[in-house]
Each structure stands twice: as structure tokens, then as C-alpha cells.
């Protein structure tokens, strides 16, 4: 898809990893639906491998709880391995996922 720098498969897998990290069943279902809608399976993403996916997934995992968890070393790896647009898209995507998670918590407690 030309509307994403990261890639739909990568974003879907990052969404699933985020949902699993939070143990948010609703978000897991949404992430799996996103994967299904774009015909992405976990094996496909795992096969991507390579330094780019490794850095993307490590950066995302460090960012899940807080951007404070991103070490100088990981930031350097991201700058060396990813384009600026990919880093910005990743941060934006995780922010959207965090907002989605918080909204669901808010709505479910009303």
C-alpha cells in the first residue's frame, strides 16, 4: 500500500503485539480483524525478518509502556535502519493504538 511507509503487515503485527502486551481482548480482536482484512498472517510477518523489522518491533515494544523506555542505543539503531517517515509513522500508529485502548477502557467503565 502506498499510503504507508511501514507497511500494512507490519502495522497489523505491531497492533497485535501491543494488544497482547496490554492483554486487551477487544484490541486483540481488532488487530486480528485488521490482519484478516489485509490478508496478513503471523508467519508472513515473522518471515520478514531482517534488521528493519527487528528495529521496528524493538522500537515499538519499548514505546508501548512509555517513550522513556527507548534507549540511546535503540534510538541510534532506529535512525540507522529506518527512514524518518517510518519512525514518525510508527510513533503515530502506537499513539493511535494507545488512544484506542484508553477509549475502550473509558467506554467499558461507563
Coordinates of N, CA and C in Angstrom, one line a residue:
X1 N 0.8 -1.2 0.0 CA 0.0 0.0 0.0 C 0.9 1.2 0.0
X2 N 0.6 2.2 -0.9 CA 1.5 3.4 -1.0 C 1.1 4.4 0.0
X3 N 0.1 4.2 0.9 CA -0.3 5.1 1.9 C 0.4 4.9 3.2
X4 N 1.3 3.9 3.3 CA 2.1 3.6 4.5 C 3.6 3.4 4.2
X5 N 4.4 4.0 5.0 CA 5.8 3.8 4.9 C 6.3 2.5 5.5
X6 N 5.6 2.2 6.6 CA 6.0 1.0 7.4 C 5.5 -0.3 6.7
X7 N 4.3 -0.3 6.2 CA 3.7 -1.4 5.6 C 2.5 -1.9 6.4
X8 N 1.5 -2.3 5.7 CA 0.2 -2.8 6.4 C 0.5 -4.0 7.3
X9 N 1.2 -5.0 6.8 CA 1.5 -6.2 7.5 C 2.2 -5.8 8.8
X10 N 3.2 -5.0 8.7 CA 4.0 -4.6 9.9 C 3.1 -3.8 10.9
X11 N 2.3 -2.9 10.4 CA 1.4 -2.2 11.3 C 0.4 -3.1 12.0
X12 N -0.1 -4.1 11.3 CA -1.1 -5.0 11.8 C -0.4 -5.8 12.9
X13 N 0.8 -6.3 12.7 CA 1.5 -7.1 13.7 C 1.9 -6.3 14.9
X14 N 2.3 -5.0 14.7 CA 2.6 -4.2 15.8 C 1.3 -3.9 16.6
X15 N 0.2 -3.8 16.0 CA -1.1 -3.6 16.7 C -1.4 -4.9 17.5
X16 N -1.2 -6.0 17.0 CA -1.4 -7.3 17.7 C -0.5 -7.4 18.9
X17 N 0.8 -7.1 18.7 CA 1.8 -7.2 19.8 C 1.4 -6.2 20.9
X18 N 1.0 -5.0 20.5 CA 0.5 -4.0 21.5 C -0.7 -4.5 22.3
X19 N -1.7 -5.1 21.6 CA -2.9 -5.6 22.3 C -2.5 -6.7 23.2
X20 N -1.7 -7.6 22.8 CA -1.2 -8.7 23.6 C -0.5 -8.2 24.9
X21 N 0.4 -7.2 24.6 CA 1.1 -6.6 25.7 C 0.2 -6.1 26.8
X22 N -0.9 -5.5 26.4 CA -1.9 -4.9 27.3 C -2.9 -5.9 27.8
X23 N -2.9 -7.1 27.2 CA -3.9 -8.1 27.5 C -5.3 -7.6 27.3
X24 N -5.5 -6.8 26.2 CA -6.8 -6.2 25.9 C -7.4 -7.0 24.8
X25 N -8.4 -7.8 25.3 CA -9.1 -8.8 24.4 C -9.8 -8.1 23.2
X26 N -10.4 -7.0 23.5 CA -11.1 -6.3 22.4 C -10.1 -5.8 21.4
X27 N -9.0 -5.2 21.8 CA -8.0 -4.7 20.9 C -7.3 -5.9 20.1
X28 N -7.1 -7.0 20.8 CA -6.6 -8.2 20.1 C -7.5 -8.6 19.0
X29 N -8.8 -8.6 19.2 CA -9.8 -8.9 18.2 C -9.7 -7.9 17.0
X30 N -9.6 -6.7 17.4 CA -9.5 -5.6 16.3 C -8.2 -5.8 15.5
X31 N -7.1 -6.1 16.2 CA -5.8 -6.3 15.5 C -5.9 -7.5 14.6
X32 N -6.5 -8.6 15.1 CA -6.7 -9.8 14.3 C -7.6 -9.5 13.1
X33 N -8.6 -8.7 13.3 CA -9.5 -8.3 12.2 C -8.8 -7.5 11.1
X34 N -7.9 -6.6 11.6 CA -7.1 -5.9 10.6 C -6.2 -6.8 9.8
X35 N -5.6 -7.7 10.5 CA -4.7 -8.7 9.8 C -5.5 -9.5 8.8
X36 N -6.7 -9.9 9.2 CA -7.5 -10.7 8.3 C -8.0 -9.9 7.1
X37 N -8.4 -8.6 7.3 CA -8.8 -7.8 6.3 C -7.8 -7.5 5.2
X38 N -6.5 -7.5 5.7 CA -5.4 -7.3 4.7 C -4.6 -8.5 4.4
X39 N -5.3 -9.7 4.7 CA -4.7 -11.0 4.4 C -3.2 -11.1 4.9
X40 N -3.0 -10.8 6.2 CA -1.7 -10.8 6.8 C -1.8 -12.0 7.8
X41 N -0.8 -12.8 7.8 CA -0.7 -13.8 8.9 C 0.6 -13.7 9.6
X42 N 0.7 -14.2 10.8 CA 1.8 -14.0 11.7 C 3.1 -14.6 11.1
X43 N 3.0 -15.7 10.4 CA 4.1 -16.3 9.8 C 4.7 -15.4 8.7
X44 N 3.8 -14.8 8.0 CA 4.3 -13.8 6.9 C 5.1 -12.7 7.5
X45 N 4.7 -12.2 8.7 CA 5.4 -11.1 9.3 C 6.7 -11.6 9.9
X46 N 6.6 -12.8 10.5 CA 7.9 -13.4 11.1 C 8.9 -13.7 10.0
X47 N 8.5 -14.0 8.8 CA 9.4 -14.3 7.7 C 10.1 -13.0 7.2
X48 N 9.4 -11.9 7.5 CA 10.0 -10.6 7.0 C 11.4 -10.5 7.6
X49 N 11.6 -10.8 8.9 CA 12.9 -10.8 9.5 C 13.7 -9.5 9.1
X50 N 15.0 -9.7 9.2 CA 15.8 -8.6 8.8 C 16.0 -7.6 9.8
X51 N 16.9 -6.7 9.7 CA 17.3 -5.7 10.6 C 16.1 -4.6 10.7
X52 N 15.5 -4.3 9.6 CA 14.4 -3.3 9.6 C 13.3 -3.8 10.5
X53 N 12.8 -5.0 10.3 CA 11.7 -5.5 11.2 C 12.1 -5.6 12.6
X54 N 13.3 -6.1 12.8 CA 13.9 -6.2 14.2 C 13.9 -4.9 14.9
X55 N 14.3 -3.8 14.2 CA 14.4 -2.5 14.8 C 13.0 -1.9 15.0
X56 N 12.1 -2.1 14.0 CA 10.7 -1.7 14.1 C 10.0 -2.3 15.3
X57 N 10.2 -3.6 15.5 CA 9.5 -4.3 16.6 C 10.1 -4.0 17.9
X58 N 11.4 -3.8 18.0 CA 12.0 -3.5 19.3 C 11.6 -2.0 19.7
X59 N 11.6 -1.1 18.7 CA 11.3 0.2 19.0 C 9.8 0.3 19.4
X60 N 8.9 -0.4 18.8 CA 7.5 -0.4 19.2 C 7.4 -1.0 20.6
X61 N 8.0 -2.1 20.8 CA 7.9 -2.7 22.2 C 8.4 -1.8 23.3
X62 N 9.5 -1.1 23.0 CA 10.0 -0.2 24.0 C 9.0 1.0 24.2
X63 N 8.4 1.4 23.2 CA 7.5 2.5 23.2 C 6.1 2.2 23.9
X64 N 5.7 0.9 23.8 CA 4.4 0.5 24.3 C 4.1 1.1 25.7
X65 N 4.9 0.9 26.7 CA 4.6 1.4 28.0 C 4.9 2.9 28.1
X66 N 6.0 3.4 27.5 CA 6.4 4.8 27.6 C 7.6 5.0 26.6
X67 N 7.6 6.2 26.0 CA 8.7 6.5 25.1 C 10.0 6.7 25.9
X68 N 9.9 6.8 27.2 CA 11.0 6.9 28.1 C 11.9 5.6 28.1
X69 N 11.3 4.5 27.7 CA 12.0 3.3 27.6 C 12.9 3.1 26.4
X70 N 12.9 4.1 25.5 CA 13.7 4.0 24.3 C 15.1 4.4 24.7
X71 N 16.0 3.5 24.6 CA 17.4 3.8 25.0 C 18.1 4.6 23.9
X72 N 19.2 5.2 24.2 CA 20.0 5.9 23.2 C 20.5 4.9 22.1
X73 N 20.8 3.7 22.5 CA 21.3 2.7 21.6 C 20.2 2.3 20.6
X74 N 19.0 2.1 21.1 CA 17.8 1.8 20.2 C 17.5 2.9 19.3
X75 N 17.5 4.2 19.8 CA 17.3 5.3 19.0 C 18.3 5.4 17.9
X76 N 19.6 5.2 18.2 CA 20.6 5.2 17.2 C 20.3 4.1 16.1
X77 N 20.0 2.9 16.5 CA 19.6 1.8 15.6 C 18.5 2.2 14.7
X78 N 17.5 2.9 15.3 CA 16.3 3.3 14.5 C 16.7 4.3 13.4
X79 N 17.5 5.3 13.8 CA 18.0 6.3 12.9 C 18.8 5.7 11.7
X80 N 19.6 4.6 12.1 CA 20.4 4.0 11.1 C 19.6 3.0 10.2
X81 N 18.6 2.4 10.7 CA 17.9 1.4 10.0 C 16.6 1.8 9.3
X82 N 16.0 2.9 9.8 CA 14.7 3.3 9.3 C 14.7 4.7 8.8
X83 N 13.8 4.9 7.8 CA 13.6 6.3 7.3 C 12.9 7.1 8.4
X84 N 13.1 8.4 8.3 CA 12.4 9.3 9.2 C 10.9 9.2 9.2
X85 N 10.4 9.0 8.0 CA 8.9 8.8 7.8 C 8.4 7.6 8.5
X86 N 9.3 6.5 8.5 CA 8.9 5.3 9.1 C 8.8 5.5 10.7
X87 N 9.8 6.2 11.2 CA 9.8 6.4 12.7 C 8.6 7.2 13.1
X88 N 8.3 8.3 12.3 CA 7.2 9.1 12.6 C 5.9 8.3 12.5
X89 N 5.7 7.5 11.5 CA 4.5 6.7 11.3 C 4.4 5.7 12.4
X90 N 5.5 5.1 12.9 CA 5.4 4.1 14.0 C 5.0 4.8 15.2
X91 N 5.5 6.0 15.6 CA 5.1 6.7 16.8 C 3.7 7.1 16.7
X92 N 3.2 7.6 15.5 CA 1.8 8.0 15.4 C 0.9 6.8 15.5
X93 N 1.3 5.6 14.9 CA 0.5 4.4 15.0 C 0.3 3.9 16.4
X94 N 1.4 3.9 17.2 CA 1.3 3.5 18.6 C 0.5 4.5 19.4
X95 N 0.6 5.7 19.1 CA -0.2 6.7 19.8 C -1.7 6.5 19.5
X96 N -2.0 6.1 18.2 CA -3.4 5.8 17.9 C -3.9 4.6 18.7
X97 N -3.0 3.6 18.7 CA -3.4 2.3 19.5 C -3.6 2.6 20.9
X98 N -2.7 3.5 21.5 CA -2.9 3.8 22.9 C -4.2 4.6 23.2
X99 N -4.5 5.5 22.2 CA -5.8 6.2 22.4 C -6.9 5.3 22.3
X100 N -6.9 4.3 21.3 CA -7.9 3.3 21.1 C -8.1 2.5 22.4
X101 N -7.0 2.1 23.0 CA -7.1 1.3 24.2 C -7.7 2.1 25.4
X102 N -7.3 3.4 25.5 CA -7.8 4.2 26.6 C -9.3 4.5 26.4
X103 N -9.7 4.7 25.1 CA -11.1 5.0 24.8 C -11.9 3.8 25.2
X104 N -11.4 2.6 24.9 CA -12.2 1.4 25.2 C -12.3 1.3 26.7
X105 N -11.3 1.5 27.4 CA -11.4 1.5 28.9 C -12.4 2.4 29.4
X106 N -12.4 3.6 28.9 CA -13.3 4.7 29.3 C -14.8 4.2 29.0
X107 N -15.0 3.7 27.8 CA -16.4 3.3 27.4 C -16.8 2.1 28.2
X108 N -15.9 1.2 28.5 CA -16.3 0.0 29.2 C -16.6 0.2 30.6
X109 N -16.2 1.3 31.2 CA -16.4 1.6 32.6 C -17.5 2.6 32.8
X110 N -18.3 2.9 31.8 CA -19.4 3.9 31.9 C -20.6 3.2 32.4

